[in-house]
PDB file of C-alpha atoms in Angstrom:
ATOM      1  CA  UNK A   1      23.277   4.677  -5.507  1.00 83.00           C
ATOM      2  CA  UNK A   2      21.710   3.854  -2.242  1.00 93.00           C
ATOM      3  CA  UNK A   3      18.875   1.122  -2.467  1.00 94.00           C
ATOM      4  CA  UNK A   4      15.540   0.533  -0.310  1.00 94.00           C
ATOM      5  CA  UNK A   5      13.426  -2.172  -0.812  1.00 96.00           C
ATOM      6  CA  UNK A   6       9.986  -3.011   0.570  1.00 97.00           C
ATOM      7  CA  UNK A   7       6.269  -3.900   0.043  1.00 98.00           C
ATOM      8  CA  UNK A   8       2.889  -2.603  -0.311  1.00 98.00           C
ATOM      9  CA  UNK A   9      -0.517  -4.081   0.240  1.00 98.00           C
ATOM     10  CA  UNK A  10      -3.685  -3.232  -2.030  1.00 97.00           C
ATOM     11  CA  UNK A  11      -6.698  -4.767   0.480  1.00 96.00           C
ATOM     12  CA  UNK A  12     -10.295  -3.757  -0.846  1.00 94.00           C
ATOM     13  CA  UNK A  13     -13.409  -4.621   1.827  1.00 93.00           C
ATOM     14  CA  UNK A  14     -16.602  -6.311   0.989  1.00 89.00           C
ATOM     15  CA  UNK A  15     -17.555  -2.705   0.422  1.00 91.00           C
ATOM     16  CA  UNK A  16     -15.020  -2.338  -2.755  1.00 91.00           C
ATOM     17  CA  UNK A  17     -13.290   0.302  -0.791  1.00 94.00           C
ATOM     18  CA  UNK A  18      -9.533   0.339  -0.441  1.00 96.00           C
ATOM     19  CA  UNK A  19      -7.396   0.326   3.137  1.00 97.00           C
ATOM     20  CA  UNK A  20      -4.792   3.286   2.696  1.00 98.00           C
ATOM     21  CA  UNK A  21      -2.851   5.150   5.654  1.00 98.00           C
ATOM     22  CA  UNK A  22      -1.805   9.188   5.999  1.00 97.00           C
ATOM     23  CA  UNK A  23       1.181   9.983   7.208  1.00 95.00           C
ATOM     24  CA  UNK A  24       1.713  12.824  10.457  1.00 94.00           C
ATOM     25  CA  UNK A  25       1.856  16.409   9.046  1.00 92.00           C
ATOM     26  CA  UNK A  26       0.464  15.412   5.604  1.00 95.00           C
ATOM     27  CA  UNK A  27      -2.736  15.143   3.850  1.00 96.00           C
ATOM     28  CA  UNK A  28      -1.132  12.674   1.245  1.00 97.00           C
ATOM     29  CA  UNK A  29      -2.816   9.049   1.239  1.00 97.00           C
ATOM     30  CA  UNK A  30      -0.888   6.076   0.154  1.00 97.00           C
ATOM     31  CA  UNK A  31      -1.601   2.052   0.832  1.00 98.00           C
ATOM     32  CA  UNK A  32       0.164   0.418   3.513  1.00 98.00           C
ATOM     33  CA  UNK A  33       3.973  -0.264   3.422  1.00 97.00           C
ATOM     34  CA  UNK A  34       7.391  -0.135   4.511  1.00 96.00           C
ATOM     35  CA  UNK A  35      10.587  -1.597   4.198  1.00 96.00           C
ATOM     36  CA  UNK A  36      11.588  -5.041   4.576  1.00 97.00           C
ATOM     37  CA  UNK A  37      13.547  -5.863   7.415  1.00 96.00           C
ATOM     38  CA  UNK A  38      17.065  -7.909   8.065  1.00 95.00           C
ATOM     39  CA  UNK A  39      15.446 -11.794   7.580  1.00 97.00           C
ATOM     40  CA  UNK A  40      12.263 -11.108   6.498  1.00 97.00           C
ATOM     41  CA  UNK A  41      10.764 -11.887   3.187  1.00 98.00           C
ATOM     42  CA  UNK A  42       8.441  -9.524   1.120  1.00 98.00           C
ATOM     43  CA  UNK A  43       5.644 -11.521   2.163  1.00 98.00           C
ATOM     44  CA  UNK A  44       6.381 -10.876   6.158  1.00 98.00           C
ATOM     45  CA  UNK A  45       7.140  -7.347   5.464  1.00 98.00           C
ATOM     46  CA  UNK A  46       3.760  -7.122   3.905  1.00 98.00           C
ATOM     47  CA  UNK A  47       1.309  -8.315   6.577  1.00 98.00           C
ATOM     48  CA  UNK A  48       3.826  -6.825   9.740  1.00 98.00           C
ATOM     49  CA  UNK A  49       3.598  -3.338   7.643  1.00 97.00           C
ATOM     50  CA  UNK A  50      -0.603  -3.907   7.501  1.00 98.00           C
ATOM     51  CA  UNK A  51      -0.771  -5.076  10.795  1.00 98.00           C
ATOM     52  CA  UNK A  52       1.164  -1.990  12.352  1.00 97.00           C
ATOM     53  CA  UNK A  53      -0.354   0.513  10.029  1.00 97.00           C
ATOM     54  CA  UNK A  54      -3.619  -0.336  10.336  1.00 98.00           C
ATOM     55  CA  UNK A  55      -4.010  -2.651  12.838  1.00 97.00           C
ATOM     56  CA  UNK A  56      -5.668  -5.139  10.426  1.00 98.00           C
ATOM     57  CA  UNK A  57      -4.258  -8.968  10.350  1.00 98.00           C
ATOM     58  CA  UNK A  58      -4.235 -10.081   6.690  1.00 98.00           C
ATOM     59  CA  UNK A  59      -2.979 -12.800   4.599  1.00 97.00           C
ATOM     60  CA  UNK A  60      -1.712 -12.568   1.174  1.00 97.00           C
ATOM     61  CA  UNK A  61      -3.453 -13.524  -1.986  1.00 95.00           C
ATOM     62  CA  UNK A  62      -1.252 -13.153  -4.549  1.00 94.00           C
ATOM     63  CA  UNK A  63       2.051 -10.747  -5.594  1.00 95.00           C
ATOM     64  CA  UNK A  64       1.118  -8.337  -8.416  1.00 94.00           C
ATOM     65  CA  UNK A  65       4.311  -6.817  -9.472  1.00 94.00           C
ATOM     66  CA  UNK A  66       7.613  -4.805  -8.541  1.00 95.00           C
ATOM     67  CA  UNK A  67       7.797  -1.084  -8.724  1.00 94.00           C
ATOM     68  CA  UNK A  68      11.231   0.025  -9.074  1.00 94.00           C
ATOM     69  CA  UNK A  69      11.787   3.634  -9.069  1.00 91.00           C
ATOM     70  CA  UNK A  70      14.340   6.245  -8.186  1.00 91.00           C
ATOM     71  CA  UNK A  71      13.137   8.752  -5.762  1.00 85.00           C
ATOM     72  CA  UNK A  72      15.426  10.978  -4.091  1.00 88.00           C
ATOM     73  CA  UNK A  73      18.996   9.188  -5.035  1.00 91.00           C
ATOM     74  CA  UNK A  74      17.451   6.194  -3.737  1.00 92.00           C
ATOM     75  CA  UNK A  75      16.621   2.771  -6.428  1.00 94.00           C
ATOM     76  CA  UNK A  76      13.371   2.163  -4.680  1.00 94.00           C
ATOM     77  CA  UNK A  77      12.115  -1.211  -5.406  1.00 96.00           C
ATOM     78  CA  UNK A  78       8.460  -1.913  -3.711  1.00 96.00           C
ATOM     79  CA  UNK A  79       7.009  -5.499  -3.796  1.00 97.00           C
ATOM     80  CA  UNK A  80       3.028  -4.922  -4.791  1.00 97.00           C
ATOM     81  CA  UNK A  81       0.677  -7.642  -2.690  1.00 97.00           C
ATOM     82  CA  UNK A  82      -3.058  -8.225  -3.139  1.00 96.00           C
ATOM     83  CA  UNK A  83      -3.764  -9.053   0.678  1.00 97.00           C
ATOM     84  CA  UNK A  84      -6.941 -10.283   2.326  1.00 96.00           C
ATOM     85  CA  UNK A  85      -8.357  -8.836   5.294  1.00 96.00           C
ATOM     86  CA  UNK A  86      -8.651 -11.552   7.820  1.00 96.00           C
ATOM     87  CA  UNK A  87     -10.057  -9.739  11.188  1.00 96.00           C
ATOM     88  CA  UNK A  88     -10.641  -6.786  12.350  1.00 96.00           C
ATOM     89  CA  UNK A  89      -8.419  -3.917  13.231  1.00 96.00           C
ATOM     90  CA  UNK A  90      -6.973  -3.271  16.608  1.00 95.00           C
ATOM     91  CA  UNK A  91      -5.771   0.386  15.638  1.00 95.00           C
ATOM     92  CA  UNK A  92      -2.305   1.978  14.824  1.00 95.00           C
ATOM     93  CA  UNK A  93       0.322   0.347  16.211  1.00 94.00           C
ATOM     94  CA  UNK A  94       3.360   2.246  13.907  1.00 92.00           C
ATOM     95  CA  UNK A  95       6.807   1.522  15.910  1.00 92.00           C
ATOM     96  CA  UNK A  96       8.013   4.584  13.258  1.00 88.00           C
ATOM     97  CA  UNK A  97       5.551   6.669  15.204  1.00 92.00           C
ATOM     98  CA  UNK A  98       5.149   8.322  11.331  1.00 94.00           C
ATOM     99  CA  UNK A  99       1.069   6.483  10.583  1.00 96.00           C
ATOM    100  CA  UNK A 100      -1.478   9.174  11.704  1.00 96.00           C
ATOM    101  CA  UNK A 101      -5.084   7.852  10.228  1.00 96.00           C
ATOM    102  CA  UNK A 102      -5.964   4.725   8.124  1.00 97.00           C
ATOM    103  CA  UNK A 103      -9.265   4.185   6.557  1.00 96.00           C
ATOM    104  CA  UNK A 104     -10.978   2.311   3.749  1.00 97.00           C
ATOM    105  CA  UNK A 105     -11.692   4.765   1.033  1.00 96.00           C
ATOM    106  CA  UNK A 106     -14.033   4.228  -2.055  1.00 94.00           C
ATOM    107  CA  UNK A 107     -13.224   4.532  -5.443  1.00 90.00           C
ATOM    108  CA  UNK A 108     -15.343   8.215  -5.948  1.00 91.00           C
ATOM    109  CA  UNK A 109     -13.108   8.907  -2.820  1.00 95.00           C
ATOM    110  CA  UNK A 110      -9.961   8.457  -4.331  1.00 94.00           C
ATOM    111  CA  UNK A 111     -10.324  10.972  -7.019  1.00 91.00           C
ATOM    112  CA  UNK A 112     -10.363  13.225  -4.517  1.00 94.00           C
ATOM    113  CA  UNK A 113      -7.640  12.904  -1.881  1.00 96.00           C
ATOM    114  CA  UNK A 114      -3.779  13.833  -2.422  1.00 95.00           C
ATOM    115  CA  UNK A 115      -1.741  11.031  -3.290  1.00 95.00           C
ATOM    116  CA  UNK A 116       2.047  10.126  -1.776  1.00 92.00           C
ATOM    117  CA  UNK A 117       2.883   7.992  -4.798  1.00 90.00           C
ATOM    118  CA  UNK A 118       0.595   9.661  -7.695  1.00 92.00           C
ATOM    119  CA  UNK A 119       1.290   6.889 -10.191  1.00 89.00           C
ATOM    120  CA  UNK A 120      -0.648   4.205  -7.848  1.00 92.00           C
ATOM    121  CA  UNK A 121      -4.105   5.546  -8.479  1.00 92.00           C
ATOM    122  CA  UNK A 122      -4.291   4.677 -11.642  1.00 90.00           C
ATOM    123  CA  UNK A 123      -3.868   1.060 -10.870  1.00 90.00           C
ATOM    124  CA  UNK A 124      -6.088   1.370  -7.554  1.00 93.00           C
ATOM    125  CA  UNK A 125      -8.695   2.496  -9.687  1.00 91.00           C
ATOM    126  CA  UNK A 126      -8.929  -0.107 -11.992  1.00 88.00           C
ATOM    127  CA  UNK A 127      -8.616  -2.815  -9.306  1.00 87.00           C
ATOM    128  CA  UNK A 128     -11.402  -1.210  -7.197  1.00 85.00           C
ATOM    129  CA  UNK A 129     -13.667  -0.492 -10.628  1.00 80.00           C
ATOM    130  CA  UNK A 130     -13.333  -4.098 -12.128  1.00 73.00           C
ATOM    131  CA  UNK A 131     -11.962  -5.929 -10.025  1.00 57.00           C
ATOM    132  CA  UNK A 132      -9.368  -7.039 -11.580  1.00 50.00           C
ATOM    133  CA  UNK A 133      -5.994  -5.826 -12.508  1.00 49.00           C
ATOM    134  CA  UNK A 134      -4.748  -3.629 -15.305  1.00 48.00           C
ATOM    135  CA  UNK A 135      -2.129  -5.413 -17.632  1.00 48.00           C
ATOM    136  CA  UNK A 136       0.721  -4.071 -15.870  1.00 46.00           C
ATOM    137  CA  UNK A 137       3.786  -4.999 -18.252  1.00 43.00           C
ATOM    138  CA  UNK A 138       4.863  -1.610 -19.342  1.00 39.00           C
ATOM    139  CA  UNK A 139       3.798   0.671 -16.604  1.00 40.00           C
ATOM    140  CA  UNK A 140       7.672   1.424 -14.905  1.00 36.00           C
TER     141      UNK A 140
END
């Protein structure tokens, strides 16, 4: 089976609201991420994947956890980052082209948009409503 790996940022404002991107021709939200590229760690691939996304510079705080998943004959395995906002956007800059909106997006918010990877919200929910993370040992 064909493998992909890459990373994902949770970043939640001052606000408590979390930074998530929409892909062209969809109305699915997910938060920031990509794959990690040839000499790059999942740290790198992190913060470049914010940076173009979103245009927001960040740094990372801690890694959460590893997703690994199968999704479409591919072993998908997705480093999870708690990142830190550390100045202010300077808008979409997506080489892909594929990164149509970002916005920060509160948690009353996210009950109502369409997800890209359902099983995230439950997680981005608790982080946004304590602060703090879910025990995440037997979630995948």
């Amino acid at each position: 089976m064909k493998e992909w790996v890459g990373s994902a940022a949770i970043c939640i404002n001052e606000n408590n609201e979390i930074l998530m991107v929409r892909g062209i021709d969809t109305e699915k939200w997910a938060i920031p991420s990509g794959g990690i590229e040839e000499g790059e760690t999942p740290e790198q691939c992190c913060v470049r994947e914010v940076k173009e996304e979103t245009g927001y510079p960040v740094k990372i705080i801690e890694e959460l956890f590893v997703k690994e998943i199968t999704i479409k004959g591919f072993d998908v395995k997705t480093h999870y980052f708690m990142v830190k906002k550390i100045g202010e956007s300077e808008g979409i800059k997506d080489p892909d082209k594929t990164i149509e909106a970002s916005r920060w997006i509160s948690s009353s918010e996210l009950m109502k948009i369409y997800h890209l990877y359902p099983e995230d919200l439950e997680l981005l929910l608790s982080i946004i409503n304590k602060g703090s993370f879910p025990n995440l040992d037997n979630r995948y």
